[in-house]
Coordinates of C-alpha atoms in Angstrom, one line a residue:
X1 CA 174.2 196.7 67.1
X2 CA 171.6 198.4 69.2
X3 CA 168.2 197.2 68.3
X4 CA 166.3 199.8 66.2
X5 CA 162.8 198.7 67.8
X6 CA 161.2 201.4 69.6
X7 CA 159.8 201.5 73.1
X8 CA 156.4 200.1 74.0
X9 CA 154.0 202.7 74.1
X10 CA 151.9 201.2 77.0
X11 CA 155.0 201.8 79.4
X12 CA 153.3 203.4 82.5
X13 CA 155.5 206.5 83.4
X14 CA 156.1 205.5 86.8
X15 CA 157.4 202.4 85.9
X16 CA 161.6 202.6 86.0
X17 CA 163.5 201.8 82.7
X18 CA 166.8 201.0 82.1
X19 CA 168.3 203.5 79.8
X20 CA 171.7 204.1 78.8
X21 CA 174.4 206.2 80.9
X22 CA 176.1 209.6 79.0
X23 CA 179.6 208.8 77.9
X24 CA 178.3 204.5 77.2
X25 CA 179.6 204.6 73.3
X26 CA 180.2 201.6 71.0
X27 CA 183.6 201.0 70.1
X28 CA 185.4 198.4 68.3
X29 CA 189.1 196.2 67.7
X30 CA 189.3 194.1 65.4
X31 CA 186.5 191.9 65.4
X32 CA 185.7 192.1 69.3
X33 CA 182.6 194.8 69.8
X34 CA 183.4 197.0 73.3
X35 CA 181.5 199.3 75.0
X36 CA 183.3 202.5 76.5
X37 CA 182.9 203.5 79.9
X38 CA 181.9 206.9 81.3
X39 CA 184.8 206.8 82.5
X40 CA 187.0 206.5 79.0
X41 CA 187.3 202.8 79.6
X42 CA 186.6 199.6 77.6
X43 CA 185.0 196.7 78.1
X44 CA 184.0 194.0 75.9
X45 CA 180.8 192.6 74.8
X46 CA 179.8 189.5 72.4
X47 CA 177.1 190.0 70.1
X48 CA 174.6 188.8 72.3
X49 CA 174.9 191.0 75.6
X50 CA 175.3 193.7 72.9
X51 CA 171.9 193.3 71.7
X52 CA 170.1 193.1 75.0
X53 CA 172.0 196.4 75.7
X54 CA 170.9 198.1 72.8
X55 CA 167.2 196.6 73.4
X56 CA 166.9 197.6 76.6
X57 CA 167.0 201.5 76.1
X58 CA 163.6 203.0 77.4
X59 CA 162.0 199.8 78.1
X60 CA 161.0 197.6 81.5
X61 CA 162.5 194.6 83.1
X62 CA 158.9 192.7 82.4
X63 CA 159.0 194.0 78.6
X64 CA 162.9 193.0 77.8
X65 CA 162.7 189.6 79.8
X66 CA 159.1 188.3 77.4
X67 CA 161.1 189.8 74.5
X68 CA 164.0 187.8 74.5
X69 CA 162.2 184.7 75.5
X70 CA 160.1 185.1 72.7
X71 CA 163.5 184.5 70.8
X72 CA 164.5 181.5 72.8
X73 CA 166.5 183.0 75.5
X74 CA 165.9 182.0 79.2
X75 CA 164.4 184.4 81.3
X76 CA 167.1 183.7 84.0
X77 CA 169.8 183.9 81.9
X78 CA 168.6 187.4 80.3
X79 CA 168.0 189.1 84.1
X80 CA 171.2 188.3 85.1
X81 CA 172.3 189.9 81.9
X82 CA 170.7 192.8 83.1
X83 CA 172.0 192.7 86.5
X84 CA 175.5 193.0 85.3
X85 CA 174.9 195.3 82.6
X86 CA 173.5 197.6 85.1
X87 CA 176.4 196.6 87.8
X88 CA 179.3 197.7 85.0
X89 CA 177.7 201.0 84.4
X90 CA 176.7 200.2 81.1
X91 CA 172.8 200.4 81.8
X92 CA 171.3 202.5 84.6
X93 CA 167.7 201.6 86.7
X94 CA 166.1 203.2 88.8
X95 CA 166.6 200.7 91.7
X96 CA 170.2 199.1 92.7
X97 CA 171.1 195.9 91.2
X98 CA 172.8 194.4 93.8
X99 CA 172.8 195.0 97.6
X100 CA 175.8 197.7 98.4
X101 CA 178.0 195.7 100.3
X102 CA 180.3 198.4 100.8
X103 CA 178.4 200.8 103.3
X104 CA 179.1 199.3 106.2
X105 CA 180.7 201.7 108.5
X106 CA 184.3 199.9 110.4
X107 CA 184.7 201.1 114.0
X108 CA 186.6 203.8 115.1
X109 CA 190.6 203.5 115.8
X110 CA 192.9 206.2 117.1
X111 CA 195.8 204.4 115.4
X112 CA 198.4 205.8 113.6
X113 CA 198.8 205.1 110.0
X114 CA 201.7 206.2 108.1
X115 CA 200.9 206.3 104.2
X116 CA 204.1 205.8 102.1
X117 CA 203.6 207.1 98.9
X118 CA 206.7 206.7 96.3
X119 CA 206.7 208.8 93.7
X120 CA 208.2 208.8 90.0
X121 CA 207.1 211.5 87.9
X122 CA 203.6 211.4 89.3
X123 CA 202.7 215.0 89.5
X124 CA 199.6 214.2 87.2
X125 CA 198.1 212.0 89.8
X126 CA 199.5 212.9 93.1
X127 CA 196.2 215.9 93.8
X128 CA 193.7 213.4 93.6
X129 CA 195.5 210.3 95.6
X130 CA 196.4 212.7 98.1
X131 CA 192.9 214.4 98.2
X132 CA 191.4 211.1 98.7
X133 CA 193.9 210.2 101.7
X134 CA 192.8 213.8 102.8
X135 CA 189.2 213.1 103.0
X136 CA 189.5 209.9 105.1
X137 CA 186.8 208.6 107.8
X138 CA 190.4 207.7 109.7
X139 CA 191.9 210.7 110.9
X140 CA 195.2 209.4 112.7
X141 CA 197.5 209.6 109.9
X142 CA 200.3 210.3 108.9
X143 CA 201.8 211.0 104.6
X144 CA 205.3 210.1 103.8
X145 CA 205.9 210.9 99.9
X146 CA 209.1 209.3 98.8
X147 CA 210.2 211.6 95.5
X148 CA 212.6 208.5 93.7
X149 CA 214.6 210.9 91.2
X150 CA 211.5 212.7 89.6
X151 CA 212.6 215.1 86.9
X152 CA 208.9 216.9 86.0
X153 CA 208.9 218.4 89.7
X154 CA 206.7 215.8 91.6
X155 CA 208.7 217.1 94.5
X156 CA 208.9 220.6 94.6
X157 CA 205.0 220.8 93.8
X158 CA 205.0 218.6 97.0
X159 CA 206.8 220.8 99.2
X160 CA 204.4 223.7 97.9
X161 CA 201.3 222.5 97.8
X162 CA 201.3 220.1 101.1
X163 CA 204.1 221.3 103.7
X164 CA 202.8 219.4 106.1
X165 CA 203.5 215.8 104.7
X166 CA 207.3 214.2 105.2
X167 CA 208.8 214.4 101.9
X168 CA 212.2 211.9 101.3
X169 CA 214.2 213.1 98.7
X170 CA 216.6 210.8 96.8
X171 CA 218.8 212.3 94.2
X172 CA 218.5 209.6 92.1
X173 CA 216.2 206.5 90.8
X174 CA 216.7 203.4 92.3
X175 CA 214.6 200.0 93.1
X176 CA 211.0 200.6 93.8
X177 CA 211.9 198.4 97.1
X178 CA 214.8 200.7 97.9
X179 CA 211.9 203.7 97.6
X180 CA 209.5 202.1 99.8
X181 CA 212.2 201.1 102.5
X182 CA 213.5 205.0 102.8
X183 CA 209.9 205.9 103.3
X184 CA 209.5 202.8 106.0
X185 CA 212.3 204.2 107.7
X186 CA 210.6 207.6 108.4
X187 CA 207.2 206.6 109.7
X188 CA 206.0 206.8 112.8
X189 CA 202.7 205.0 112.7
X190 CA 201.2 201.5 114.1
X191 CA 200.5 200.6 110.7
X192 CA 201.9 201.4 107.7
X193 CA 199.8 201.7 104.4
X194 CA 201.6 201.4 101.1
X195 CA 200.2 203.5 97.9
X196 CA 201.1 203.8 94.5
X197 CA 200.2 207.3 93.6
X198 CA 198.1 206.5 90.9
X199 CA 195.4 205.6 92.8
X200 CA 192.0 206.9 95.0
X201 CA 190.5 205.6 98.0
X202 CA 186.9 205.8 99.3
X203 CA 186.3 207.6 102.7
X204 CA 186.6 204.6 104.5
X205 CA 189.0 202.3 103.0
X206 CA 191.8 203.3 105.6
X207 CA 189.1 202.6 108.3
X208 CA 188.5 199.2 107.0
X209 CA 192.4 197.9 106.5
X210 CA 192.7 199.0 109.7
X211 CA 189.9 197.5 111.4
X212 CA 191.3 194.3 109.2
X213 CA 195.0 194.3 110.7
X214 CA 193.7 194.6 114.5
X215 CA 191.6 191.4 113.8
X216 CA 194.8 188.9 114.8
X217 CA 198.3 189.2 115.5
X218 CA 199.8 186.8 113.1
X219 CA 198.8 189.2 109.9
X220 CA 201.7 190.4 107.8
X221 CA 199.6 192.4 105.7
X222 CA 196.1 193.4 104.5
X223 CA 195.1 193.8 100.7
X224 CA 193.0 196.4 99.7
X225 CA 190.2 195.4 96.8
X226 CA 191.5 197.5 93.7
X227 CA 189.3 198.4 90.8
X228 CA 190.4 199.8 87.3
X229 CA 189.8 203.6 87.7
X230 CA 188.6 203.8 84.2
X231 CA 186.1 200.9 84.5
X232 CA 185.5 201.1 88.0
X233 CA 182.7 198.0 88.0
X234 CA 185.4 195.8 87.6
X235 CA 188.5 194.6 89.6
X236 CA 192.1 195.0 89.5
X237 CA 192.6 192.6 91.8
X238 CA 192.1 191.6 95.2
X239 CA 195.5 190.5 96.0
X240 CA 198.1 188.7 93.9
X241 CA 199.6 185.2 93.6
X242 CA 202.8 183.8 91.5
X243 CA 202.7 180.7 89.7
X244 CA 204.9 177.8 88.0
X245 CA 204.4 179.6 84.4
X246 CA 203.7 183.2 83.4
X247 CA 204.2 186.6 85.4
X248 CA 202.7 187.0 88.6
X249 CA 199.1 188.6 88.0
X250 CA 196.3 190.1 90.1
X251 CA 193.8 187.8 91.6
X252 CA 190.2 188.2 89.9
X253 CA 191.5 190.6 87.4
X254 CA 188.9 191.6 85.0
X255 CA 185.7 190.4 87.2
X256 CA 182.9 192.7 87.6
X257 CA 183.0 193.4 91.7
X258 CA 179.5 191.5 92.2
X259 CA 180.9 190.8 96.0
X260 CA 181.8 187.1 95.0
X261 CA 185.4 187.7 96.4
X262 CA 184.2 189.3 100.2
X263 CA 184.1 186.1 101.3
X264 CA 187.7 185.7 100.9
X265 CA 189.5 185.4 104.0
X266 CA 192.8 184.7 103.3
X267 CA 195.2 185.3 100.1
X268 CA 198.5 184.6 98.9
X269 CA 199.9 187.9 98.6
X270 CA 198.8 191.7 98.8
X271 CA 199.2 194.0 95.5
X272 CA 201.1 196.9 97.1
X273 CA 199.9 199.3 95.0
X274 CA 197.3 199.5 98.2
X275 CA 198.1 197.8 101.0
X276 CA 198.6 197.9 105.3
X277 CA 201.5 196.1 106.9
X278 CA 201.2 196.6 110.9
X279 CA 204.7 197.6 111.9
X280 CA 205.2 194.9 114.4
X281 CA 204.9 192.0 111.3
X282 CA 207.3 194.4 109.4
X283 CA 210.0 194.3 112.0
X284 CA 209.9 190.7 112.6
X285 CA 209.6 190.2 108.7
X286 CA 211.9 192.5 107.8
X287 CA 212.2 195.1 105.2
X288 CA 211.4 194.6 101.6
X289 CA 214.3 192.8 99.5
X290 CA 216.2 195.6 97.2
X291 CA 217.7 193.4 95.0
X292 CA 214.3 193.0 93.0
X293 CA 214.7 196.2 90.3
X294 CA 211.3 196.2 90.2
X295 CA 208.2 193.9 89.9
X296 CA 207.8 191.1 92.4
X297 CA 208.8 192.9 95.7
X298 CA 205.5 192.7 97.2
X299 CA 204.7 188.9 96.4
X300 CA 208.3 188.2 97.6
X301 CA 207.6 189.6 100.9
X302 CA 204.0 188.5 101.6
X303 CA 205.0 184.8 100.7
X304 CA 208.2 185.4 102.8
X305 CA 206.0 186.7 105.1
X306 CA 203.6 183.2 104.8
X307 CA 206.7 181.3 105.2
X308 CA 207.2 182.3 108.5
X309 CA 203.7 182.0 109.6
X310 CA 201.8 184.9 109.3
X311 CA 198.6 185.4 107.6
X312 CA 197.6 187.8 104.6
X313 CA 194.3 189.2 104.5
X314 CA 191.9 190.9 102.0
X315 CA 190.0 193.7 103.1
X316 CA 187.3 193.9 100.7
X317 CA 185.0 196.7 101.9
X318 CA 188.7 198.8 101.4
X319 CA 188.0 200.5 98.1
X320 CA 190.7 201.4 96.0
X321 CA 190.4 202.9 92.4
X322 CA 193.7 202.4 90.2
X323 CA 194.4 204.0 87.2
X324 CA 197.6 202.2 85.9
X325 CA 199.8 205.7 85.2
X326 CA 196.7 206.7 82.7
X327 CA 196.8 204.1 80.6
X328 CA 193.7 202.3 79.4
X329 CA 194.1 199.1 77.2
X330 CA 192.8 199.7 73.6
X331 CA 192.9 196.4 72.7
X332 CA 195.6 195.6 70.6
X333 CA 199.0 193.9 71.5
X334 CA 200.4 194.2 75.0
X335 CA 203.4 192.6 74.7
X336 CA 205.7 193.8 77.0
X337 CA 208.8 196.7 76.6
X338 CA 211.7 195.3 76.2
X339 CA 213.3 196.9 80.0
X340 CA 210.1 196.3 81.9
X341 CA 210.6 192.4 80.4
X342 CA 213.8 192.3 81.7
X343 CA 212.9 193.3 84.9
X344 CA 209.7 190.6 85.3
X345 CA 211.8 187.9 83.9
X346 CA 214.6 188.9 86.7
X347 CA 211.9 189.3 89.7
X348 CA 210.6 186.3 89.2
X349 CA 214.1 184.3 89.2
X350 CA 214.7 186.3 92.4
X351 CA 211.9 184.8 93.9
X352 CA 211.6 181.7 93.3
X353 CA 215.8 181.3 94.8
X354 CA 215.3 182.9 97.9
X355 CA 212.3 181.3 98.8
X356 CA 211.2 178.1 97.5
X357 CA 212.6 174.3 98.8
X358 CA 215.1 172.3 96.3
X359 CA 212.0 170.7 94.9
X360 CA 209.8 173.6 94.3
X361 CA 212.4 175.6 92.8
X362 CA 213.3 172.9 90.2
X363 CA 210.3 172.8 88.6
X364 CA 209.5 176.4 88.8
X365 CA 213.0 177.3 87.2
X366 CA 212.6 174.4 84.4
X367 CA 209.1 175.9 83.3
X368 CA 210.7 179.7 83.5
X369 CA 213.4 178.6 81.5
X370 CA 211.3 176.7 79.4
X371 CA 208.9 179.3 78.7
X372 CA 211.7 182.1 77.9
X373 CA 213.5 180.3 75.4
X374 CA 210.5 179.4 73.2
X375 CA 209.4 183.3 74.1
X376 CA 213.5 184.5 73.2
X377 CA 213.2 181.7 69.9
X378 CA 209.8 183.4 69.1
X379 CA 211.9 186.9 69.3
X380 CA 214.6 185.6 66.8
X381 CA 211.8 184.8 64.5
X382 CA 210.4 187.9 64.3
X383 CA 213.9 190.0 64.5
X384 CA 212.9 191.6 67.7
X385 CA 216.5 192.4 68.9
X386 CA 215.7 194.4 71.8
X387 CA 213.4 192.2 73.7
X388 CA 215.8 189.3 72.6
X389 CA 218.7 191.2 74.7
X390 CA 216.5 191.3 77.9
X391 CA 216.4 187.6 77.8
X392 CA 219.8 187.1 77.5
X393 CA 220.4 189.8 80.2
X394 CA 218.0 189.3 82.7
X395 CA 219.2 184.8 82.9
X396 CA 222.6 186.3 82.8
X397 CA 222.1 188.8 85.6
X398 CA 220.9 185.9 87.4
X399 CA 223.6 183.0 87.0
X400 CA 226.1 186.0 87.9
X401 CA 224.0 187.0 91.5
X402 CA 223.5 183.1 92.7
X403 CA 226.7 183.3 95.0
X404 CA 224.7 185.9 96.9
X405 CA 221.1 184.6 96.0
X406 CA 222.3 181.1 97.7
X407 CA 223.4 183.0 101.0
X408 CA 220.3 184.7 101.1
X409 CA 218.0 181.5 100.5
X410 CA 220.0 179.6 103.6
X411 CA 219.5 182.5 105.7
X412 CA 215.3 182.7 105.0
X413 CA 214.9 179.0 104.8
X414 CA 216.1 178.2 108.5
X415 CA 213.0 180.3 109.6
X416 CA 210.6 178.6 107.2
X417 CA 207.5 177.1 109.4
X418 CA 205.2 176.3 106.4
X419 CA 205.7 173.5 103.3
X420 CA 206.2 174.9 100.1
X421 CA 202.8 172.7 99.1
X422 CA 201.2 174.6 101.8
X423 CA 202.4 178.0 100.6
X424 CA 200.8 177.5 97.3
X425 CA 197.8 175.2 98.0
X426 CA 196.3 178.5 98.9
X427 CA 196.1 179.5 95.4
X428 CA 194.6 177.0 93.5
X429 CA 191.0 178.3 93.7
X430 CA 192.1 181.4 92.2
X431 CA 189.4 182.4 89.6
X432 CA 191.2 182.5 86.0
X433 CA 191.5 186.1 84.9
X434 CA 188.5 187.8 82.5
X435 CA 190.4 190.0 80.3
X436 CA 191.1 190.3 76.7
X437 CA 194.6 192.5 75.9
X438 CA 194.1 194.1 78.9
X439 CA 190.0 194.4 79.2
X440 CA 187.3 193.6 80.9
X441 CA 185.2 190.8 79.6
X442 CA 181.5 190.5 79.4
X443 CA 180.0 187.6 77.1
X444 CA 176.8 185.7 77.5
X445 CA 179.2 182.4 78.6
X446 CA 180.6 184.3 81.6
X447 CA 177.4 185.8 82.9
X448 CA 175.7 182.9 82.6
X449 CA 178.5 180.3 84.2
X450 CA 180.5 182.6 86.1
X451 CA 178.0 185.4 87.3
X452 CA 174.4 184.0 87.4
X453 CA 175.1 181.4 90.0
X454 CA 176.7 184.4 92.5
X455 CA 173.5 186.6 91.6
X456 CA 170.6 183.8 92.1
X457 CA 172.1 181.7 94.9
X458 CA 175.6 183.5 96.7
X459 CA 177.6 180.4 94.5
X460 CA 180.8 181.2 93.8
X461 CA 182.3 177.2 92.4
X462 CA 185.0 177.7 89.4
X463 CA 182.6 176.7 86.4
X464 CA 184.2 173.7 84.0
X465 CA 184.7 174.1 80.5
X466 CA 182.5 171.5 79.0
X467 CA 182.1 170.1 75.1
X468 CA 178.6 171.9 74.8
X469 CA 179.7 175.3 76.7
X470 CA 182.9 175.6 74.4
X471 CA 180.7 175.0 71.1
X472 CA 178.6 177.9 72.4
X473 CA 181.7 180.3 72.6
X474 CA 182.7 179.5 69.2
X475 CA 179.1 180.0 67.7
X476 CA 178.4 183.5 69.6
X477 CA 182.0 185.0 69.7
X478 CA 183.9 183.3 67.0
X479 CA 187.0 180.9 67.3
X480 CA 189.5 183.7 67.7
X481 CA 187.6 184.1 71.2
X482 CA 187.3 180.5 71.9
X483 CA 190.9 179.6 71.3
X484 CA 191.8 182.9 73.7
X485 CA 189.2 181.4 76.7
X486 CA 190.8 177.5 76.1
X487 CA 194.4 179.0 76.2
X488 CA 193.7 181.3 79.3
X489 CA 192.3 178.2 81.3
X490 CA 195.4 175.7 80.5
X491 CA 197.6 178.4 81.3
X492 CA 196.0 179.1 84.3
X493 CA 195.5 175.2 85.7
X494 CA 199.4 174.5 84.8
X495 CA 200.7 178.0 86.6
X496 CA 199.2 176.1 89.8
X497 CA 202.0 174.0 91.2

């Protein structure tokens, strides 16, 4: 709870404060304490970055640093506290927390780029995505909206509000991959940028994938770095990587955007919710595989990509604001719907046949099937018929499409120029994901191990779980949280293969 103090009188008036933003709000689930964004967001706090929060209303730097170390707490460890409160939005000062690392102007290109926008009843997001593409620092380009069977007329609002965009009509809904292929088909451009619709860019985030893909020739594709649009602090994901257990997931999910990631230079895959693929890579790649009904069809190409020796790169100035169709995680239960399981579960299969060598795909497949039947036994338990089904389909779907799978694998494995070790080495530096049911996370543990080292010395080393750090989670955010932390890091260290 917000500390009732009130502010030191002596406070000079030309002395900046931190003071809360309009639309900052307490909220609550379950036992976990979250702060809402201005933005109608969530992110949550433990008890003890709550209380500096609510301390710091009205008052100094000077006056909030001797106040807490008066109550034990290290004067380092509370102003980098402050420097991420202030950096997620959830406190504002007077003077920038962090150097803006995003200003940099990227050089001018005439270069054509073709933005492929597929859309499925998107007409509630489609004026501001294509009003940011409309505002871009890099003129040269070209829209290609793909309408894939919309029904609450994405398309004819299309054709009326923007004639001058291409607009590829199919009559009915079919594989994301299938979309985004009609669309490649009808550009025109040098490079072609890939969009979900949900999403906004800054001025210059064309400018800087751009400026990104001219940098060498062996680049398959460039990730932009996506943040949630309703905690926009905090990343999405730069890129995204698959692993030997669980889904495929976004790479820094959850991290408040401190710049600790713009040193990347390389990735495993691009998210292609916002990404550039020159068109030269994309011919001698190939087009994206249509057999995936949805889910995996980026990560499929880009490592396909990989396989054959070319590079995928982050473009981190490339700002990208993403607002998942609308919804924001409340905290509660995000299990998955029982067709959208179906459809990860049969990605994921597809992926791991086509590309992997006999000893890779072994042990991926035993941990996939390993994982779905105690998942499908956990269903039976709790009578939950419908996701039990999409099991049963999605591993029967499969063993029925290996004739063609196996045909498909020979033909991409005879122009395989890296090891399968090789392909996933690049992974396994991959921070672990800060989330909770779909949140952002902000505890006193993480600033301290995972954010104070970037803030005071540019260190960016994966922090280790030790005896005494673990026993500090448990006393300040309760076993519940502990458990979720310990589970989230074993996960995470046996998804690397």
């Amino acid at each position: 709870m917000p500390v009732s103090d009130s502010p030191d009188p002596a406070i000079q008036p030309d002395q900046p404060v931190y003071c809360i933003p309009h639309g900052v709000e307490l909220a609550q689930a379950g036992r976990r304490v979250m702060l809402m964004t201005p933005q109608g967001g969530r992110v949550v706090l433990d008890r003890i970055l709550l209380q500096i929060w609510g301390y710091s209303e009205g008052r100094t730097r000077p006056d909030i640093l001797a106040y807490f170390q008066g109550k034990g707490f290290h004067p380092g460890d509370v102003s980098a506290t402050l420097v991420c409160l202030a950096s997620a939005g959830l406190l504002s000062y007077a003077e920038t927390p962090l150097e803006d690392l995003h200003a940099h102007s990227p050089p001018k290109s005439d270069a054509l780029v073709s933005a492929i926008i597929v859309v499925y009843n998107s007409l509630a997001w489609l004026p501001d995505c294509l009003a940011s593409l409309g505002n871009q620092s890099h003129t040269s380009l070209e829209i290609i909206a793909v309408d894939n069977g919309s029904t609450d007329g994405s398309a004819d609002w299309l054709a009326e509000h923007h004639p001058g965009l291409t607009l590829v009509r199919l009559n009915r809904a079919g594989s994301l991959a299938a979309a985004i292929n009609r669309g490649l088909e009808a550009s025109h451009g040098e490079f072609l940028l890939l969009l979900n619709p949900d999403v906004v860019l800054e001025t210059q985030t064309v400018a800087h994938l751009v400026q990104a893909a001219q940098s060498n020739e062996s680049i398959a594709a460039v990730a932009a770095k996506l943040r949630f649009m309703w905690a926009p602090a905090f990343l999405n994901g730069l890129g995204n990587l698959v692993g030997a257990l669980s889904w495929g997931t976004d790479i820094a999910l959850g991290h408040l955007d401190l710049g600790q990631c713009d040193l990347w230079t390389e990735l495993p895959s691009a998210c292609f919710a916002a990404a550039l693929l020159p068109a030269k890579a994309l011919e001698a790649i190939g087009p994206l595989d249509e057999g995936f009904p949805m889910y995996y069809e980026d990560s499929e190409w880009c490592y396909r990509a990989r396989l054959s020796g070319f590079h995928v790169r982050p473009a981190p100035q490339a700002l990208v604001y993403h607002a998942f169709s609308g919804r924001v995680p409340g905290g509660v239960d995000l299990s998955l719907a029982a067709d959208k399981l179906e459809r990860v579960i049969s990605g994921r299969l597809r992926f791991i046949t086509r590309l992997l060598g006999l000893g890779f795909l072994l042990r991926f497949l035993l941990g996939y099937l390993l994982e779905d039947f105690l998942s499908a036994m956990i269903c039976l338990l709790r009578g939950r018929w419908r996701h039990l089904r999409a099991y049963w389909r999605a591993w029967s779907n499969y063993f029925g499409s290996l004739k063609d799978l196996r045909s498909e694998r020979k033909t991409l494995q005879t122009r395989r120029t890296q090891t399968d070790r090789a392909l996933f080495n690049l992974q396994r530096n991959a921070p672990v994901p800060l989330v909770w049911r779909g949140l952002p996370l902000l505890t006193w543990d993480i600033v301290r191990f995972e954010y104070k080292p970037w803030i005071e010395s540019h260190q960016a080393d994966r922090p280790k779980m030790t005896l005494l750090r673990a026993f500090s989670i448990w006393r300040i955010e309760g076993a519940a949280a502990l458990v979720h932390r310990l589970g989230r890091g074993i996960q995470w260290k046996w998804m690397q293969p």
